Tab-separated table of C-alpha atoms in Angstrom:
chain	number	residue	atom	x	y	z
A	26	VAL	CA	-27.512	-0.254	18.216
A	27	GLN	CA	-29.571	-2.616	16.125
A	28	LEU	CA	-29.333	-3.522	12.460
A	29	VAL	CA	-32.010	-5.786	11.004
A	30	GLU	CA	-31.653	-7.135	7.476
A	31	SER	CA	-34.372	-8.629	5.325
A	32	GLY	CA	-34.991	-9.575	1.725
A	33	GLY	CA	-32.781	-12.625	1.292
A	34	GLY	CA	-33.980	-15.793	-0.346
A	35	LEU	CA	-33.593	-18.218	-3.220
A	36	VAL	CA	-33.272	-16.750	-6.702
A	37	GLN	CA	-32.292	-18.168	-10.073
A	38	PRO	CA	-29.125	-17.079	-11.867
A	39	GLY	CA	-29.782	-13.845	-13.726
A	40	GLY	CA	-32.493	-12.844	-11.287
A	41	SER	CA	-32.794	-9.868	-8.951
A	42	LEU	CA	-33.215	-9.325	-5.249
A	43	LYS	CA	-33.332	-6.262	-3.003
A	44	LEU	CA	-31.970	-6.394	0.511
A	45	SER	CA	-33.058	-3.967	3.198
A	46	CYS	CA	-31.594	-3.028	6.553
A	47	VAL	CA	-33.375	-0.991	9.210
A	48	ALA	CA	-31.112	0.730	11.712
A	49	SER	CA	-31.971	1.893	15.214
A	50	GLY	CA	-30.255	3.007	18.383
A	51	PHE	CA	-27.950	5.557	16.799
A	52	THR	CA	-28.040	8.614	14.553
A	53	PHE	CA	-28.158	6.981	11.128
A	54	THR	CA	-27.169	10.131	9.264
A	55	ASN	CA	-23.842	10.312	11.095
A	56	TYR	CA	-22.434	7.122	9.628
A	57	TRP	CA	-21.251	5.548	6.425
A	58	MET	CA	-22.946	2.181	5.969
A	59	THR	CA	-21.604	-0.986	4.403
A	60	TRP	CA	-22.759	-4.348	3.072
A	61	VAL	CA	-20.391	-7.232	3.832
A	62	ARG	CA	-21.004	-10.775	2.598
A	63	GLN	CA	-19.727	-14.193	3.576
A	64	ASP	CA	-19.857	-17.242	1.374
A	65	PRO	CA	-20.957	-20.104	3.647
A	66	GLY	CA	-17.857	-21.706	5.101
A	67	LYS	CA	-15.589	-19.151	3.495
A	68	GLY	CA	-14.278	-15.672	3.993
A	69	LEU	CA	-15.614	-12.148	4.163
A	70	GLU	CA	-15.978	-9.619	1.349
A	71	CYS	CA	-16.785	-5.918	1.525
A	72	VAL	CA	-19.471	-5.586	-1.141
A	73	ALA	CA	-20.291	-1.876	-1.117
A	74	ASN	CA	-20.431	1.150	1.114
A	75	ILE	CA	-22.179	4.512	1.026
A	76	ALA	CA	-21.534	7.904	2.579
A	77	GLN	CA	-23.818	9.546	5.107
A	78	ASP	CA	-25.692	11.593	2.488
A	79	GLY	CA	-25.409	9.004	-0.284
A	80	SER	CA	-23.054	11.174	-2.330
A	81	GLU	CA	-20.240	8.603	-2.352
A	82	LYS	CA	-20.544	4.927	-3.129
A	83	ARG	CA	-17.885	2.268	-3.622
A	84	TYR	CA	-18.267	-1.280	-4.871
A	85	MET	CA	-16.129	-4.387	-5.065
A	86	ASP	CA	-15.092	-5.101	-8.631
A	87	SER	CA	-17.174	-8.239	-9.144
A	88	VAL	CA	-20.485	-6.484	-8.394
A	89	LYS	CA	-19.930	-3.203	-10.228
A	90	GLY	CA	-22.698	-2.585	-12.727
A	91	ARG	CA	-24.900	-5.260	-11.142
A	92	PHE	CA	-25.433	-4.106	-7.544
A	93	THR	CA	-26.596	-0.705	-6.322
A	94	ILE	CA	-26.306	0.490	-2.734
A	95	SER	CA	-28.654	3.202	-1.517
A	96	ARG	CA	-30.083	4.623	1.679
A	97	ASP	CA	-33.180	6.446	2.895
A	98	ASN	CA	-32.163	8.577	5.848
A	99	ALA	CA	-35.780	9.472	6.618
A	100	LYS	CA	-36.472	5.777	7.182
A	101	ASN	CA	-33.105	4.897	8.778
A	102	SER	CA	-32.754	2.299	6.074
A	103	LEU	CA	-30.001	0.873	3.893
A	104	TYR	CA	-30.614	-1.067	0.693
A	105	LEU	CA	-28.774	-3.292	-1.757
A	106	GLN	CA	-30.368	-3.844	-5.150
A	107	MET	CA	-28.810	-6.931	-6.709
A	108	ASN	CA	-29.367	-7.614	-10.412
A	109	SER	CA	-27.957	-10.217	-12.789
A	110	LEU	CA	-27.240	-12.472	-9.846
A	111	ARG	CA	-24.655	-15.219	-10.227
A	112	VAL	CA	-24.132	-18.481	-8.374
A	113	GLU	CA	-21.019	-16.964	-6.824
A	114	ASP	CA	-23.121	-14.228	-5.190
A	115	THR	CA	-24.517	-16.870	-2.834
A	116	ALA	CA	-23.664	-15.683	0.667
A	117	VAL	CA	-24.912	-14.311	3.939
A	118	TYR	CA	-25.185	-10.547	3.534
A	119	TYR	CA	-24.533	-8.396	6.589
A	120	CYS	CA	-25.485	-4.774	7.099
A	121	VAL	CA	-22.744	-3.045	9.105
A	122	ARG	CA	-22.310	0.423	10.535
A	123	GLY	CA	-19.344	2.458	9.404
A	124	ALA	CA	-16.982	2.670	6.469
A	125	GLY	CA	-13.777	0.980	7.450
A	126	TRP	CA	-14.072	-0.911	10.675
A	127	TRP	CA	-17.269	-2.435	11.849
A	128	GLU	CA	-18.289	-2.735	15.473
A	129	TYR	CA	-21.980	-3.273	14.827
A	130	TRP	CA	-23.318	-5.995	12.535
A	131	GLY	CA	-26.780	-7.209	11.679
A	132	GLN	CA	-27.725	-10.876	11.994
A	133	GLY	CA	-27.314	-11.376	8.255
A	134	THR	CA	-29.683	-12.479	5.518
A	135	LEU	CA	-28.962	-15.469	3.293
A	136	VAL	CA	-29.014	-15.065	-0.465
A	137	THR	CA	-28.918	-18.287	-2.463
A	138	VAL	CA	-28.481	-18.139	-6.228
A	139	SER	CA	-29.275	-21.485	-7.769
A	140	SER	CA	-31.293	-23.038	-10.555
B	22	GLN	CA	-8.440	-6.825	-5.509
B	23	SER	CA	-6.878	-9.912	-3.932
B	24	ALA	CA	-7.559	-10.857	-0.357
B	25	LEU	CA	-4.903	-10.212	2.248
B	26	THR	CA	-2.865	-13.310	3.104
B	27	GLN	CA	-3.288	-14.981	6.483
B	28	PRO	CA	-2.122	-18.399	7.672
B	29	ALA	CA	-4.901	-20.948	7.375
B	30	SER	CA	-4.490	-22.122	10.948
B	31	VAL	CA	-2.621	-21.322	14.134
B	32	SER	CA	-2.725	-23.301	17.372
B	33	GLY	CA	-1.514	-22.913	20.905
B	34	SER	CA	-1.937	-24.243	24.405
B	35	PRO	CA	-3.926	-22.455	27.089
B	36	GLY	CA	-1.922	-19.599	28.581
B	37	GLN	CA	0.406	-19.295	25.617
B	38	SER	CA	0.632	-16.382	23.194
B	39	ILE	CA	0.031	-16.716	19.477
B	40	THR	CA	0.422	-14.282	16.604
B	41	ILE	CA	-1.579	-14.166	13.383
B	42	SER	CA	-0.079	-12.366	10.403
B	43	CYS	CA	-1.879	-10.474	7.667
B	44	THR	CA	0.175	-9.647	4.595
B	45	GLY	CA	-0.841	-7.188	1.931
B	46	THR	CA	0.833	-4.595	-0.245
B	47	SER	CA	1.755	-0.941	-0.195
B	48	SER	CA	-1.707	-0.246	-1.649
B	49	ASP	CA	-3.433	-1.502	1.468
B	50	VAL	CA	-1.806	-2.674	4.718
B	51	GLY	CA	1.530	-0.972	4.063
B	52	GLY	CA	0.084	2.307	2.916
B	53	TYR	CA	-2.466	3.084	5.590
B	54	ASN	CA	-3.002	2.651	9.305
B	55	TYR	CA	-6.517	1.359	8.727
B	56	VAL	CA	-6.135	-2.295	9.658
B	57	ALA	CA	-8.830	-4.009	11.700
B	58	TRP	CA	-9.177	-7.491	13.179
B	59	TYR	CA	-12.302	-9.572	13.757
B	60	GLN	CA	-13.121	-12.738	15.669
B	61	GLN	CA	-15.875	-14.994	14.394
B	62	HIS	CA	-17.383	-17.961	16.190
B	63	PRO	CA	-19.490	-20.452	14.202
B	64	VAL	CA	-22.803	-19.116	12.932
B	65	LYS	CA	-22.173	-15.760	14.565
B	66	ALA	CA	-21.469	-12.355	13.058
B	67	PRO	CA	-17.854	-11.184	13.292
B	68	LYS	CA	-16.792	-9.257	16.381
B	69	LEU	CA	-14.453	-6.289	16.114
B	70	LEU	CA	-11.265	-6.780	18.157
B	71	ILE	CA	-8.867	-4.119	16.857
B	72	PHE	CA	-9.230	-1.047	14.658
B	73	ASP	CA	-6.705	1.389	13.181
B	74	VAL	CA	-3.890	-1.161	13.647
B	75	ASN	CA	-3.697	-1.213	17.445
B	76	ASN	CA	-6.832	0.243	19.032
B	77	ARG	CA	-9.294	-1.851	21.018
B	78	PRO	CA	-13.001	-1.009	21.232
B	79	SER	CA	-14.325	-0.751	24.747
B	80	GLY	CA	-15.126	-4.147	26.197
B	81	VAL	CA	-12.502	-6.073	24.225
B	82	SER	CA	-9.976	-7.885	26.390
B	83	ASN	CA	-6.468	-6.435	26.557
B	84	ARG	CA	-5.226	-9.933	25.752
B	85	PHE	CA	-5.767	-8.905	22.118
B	86	SER	CA	-3.241	-6.523	20.597
B	87	GLY	CA	-2.385	-5.364	17.103
B	88	SER	CA	0.701	-4.095	15.332
B	89	LYS	CA	2.049	-3.442	11.859
B	90	SER	CA	5.414	-3.537	10.134
B	91	GLY	CA	5.677	-2.685	6.469
B	92	ASN	CA	3.061	-4.596	4.491
B	93	THR	CA	2.300	-7.027	7.309
B	94	ALA	CA	-0.078	-6.524	10.203
B	95	SER	CA	-0.251	-8.851	13.189
B	96	LEU	CA	-2.741	-9.816	15.868
B	97	THR	CA	-1.352	-11.244	19.096
B	98	ILE	CA	-3.508	-13.148	21.548
B	99	SER	CA	-1.843	-13.516	24.908
B	100	GLY	CA	-2.911	-15.847	27.686
B	101	LEU	CA	-4.757	-18.057	25.220
B	102	GLN	CA	-8.116	-19.320	26.480
B	103	ALA	CA	-10.509	-21.990	25.230
B	104	GLU	CA	-13.022	-19.302	24.255
B	105	ASP	CA	-10.462	-17.830	21.848
B	106	GLU	CA	-10.972	-20.797	19.536
B	107	ALA	CA	-12.553	-19.150	16.490
B	108	ASP	CA	-11.822	-17.766	13.046
B	109	TYR	CA	-9.932	-14.480	12.801
B	110	TYR	CA	-9.959	-12.032	9.914
B	111	CYS	CA	-7.987	-8.902	9.188
B	112	SER	CA	-9.176	-6.080	6.971
B	113	SER	CA	-7.583	-2.996	5.484
B	114	TYR	CA	-8.419	0.128	3.568
B	115	THR	CA	-7.197	-0.114	-0.001
B	116	SER	CA	-6.372	2.538	-2.578
B	117	THR	CA	-7.943	0.394	-5.286
B	118	SER	CA	-11.564	0.845	-6.241
B	119	THR	CA	-12.705	-1.885	-3.834
B	120	PRO	CA	-14.053	-0.402	-0.590
B	121	TYR	CA	-12.015	-2.496	1.827
B	122	VAL	CA	-10.254	-5.827	1.582
B	123	PHE	CA	-10.386	-8.719	4.044
B	124	GLY	CA	-7.833	-11.356	4.846
B	125	THR	CA	-8.251	-15.015	3.948
B	126	GLY	CA	-9.007	-15.921	7.555
B	127	THR	CA	-7.173	-17.938	10.219
B	128	GLU	CA	-8.621	-20.747	12.290
B	129	VAL	CA	-7.278	-20.655	15.826
B	130	THR	CA	-7.251	-23.904	17.763
B	131	VAL	CA	-6.629	-24.099	21.491
B	132	LEU	CA	-4.922	-27.411	22.168
């Protein structure tokens, strides 16, 4: 199982960024997928998750209306579109397999929101 | 959705057993058997230790065990080893709109 994130970087407050995750080594369409983030030196937060066919999506309260999770099963890919970014969104974002407990994690991609 | 409450730090000597608590509410820990525990070493991704309260993934040492009573879940590490020094996080399903909620994290120190 391999999960490879990309798309992180430095962005100004109010800006946008789209994270991508390419999955391999398992049947992507069999699993919910989740984005988890970690503020450097602090704890973990479950940002959003999405059902196998994309029909169900759930978001943490602080990103509702700003972030959109999506997937392309033909490309074995998971995405996170992040708009109206805030300083407090600064974190390492991990792509993880599953909905509720996560055995497989990507290496993470750092998103820094700063002026 | 507030984070689940864990002690900031727990310590023990090699060979001892320690227990880390994770306290939530009836909307999360107390209401569902969907508690998981993770170990995280510096600059590494978290590693799953326990899922569904007391199940270990293959390859995880049986020195790690989980339990739950009411709104509090617990992770016990027996036969403490130097390599167990890390941060530990619990997580739980929640009936609120948030997908899942994590604990505040516990730093384990091996004396």
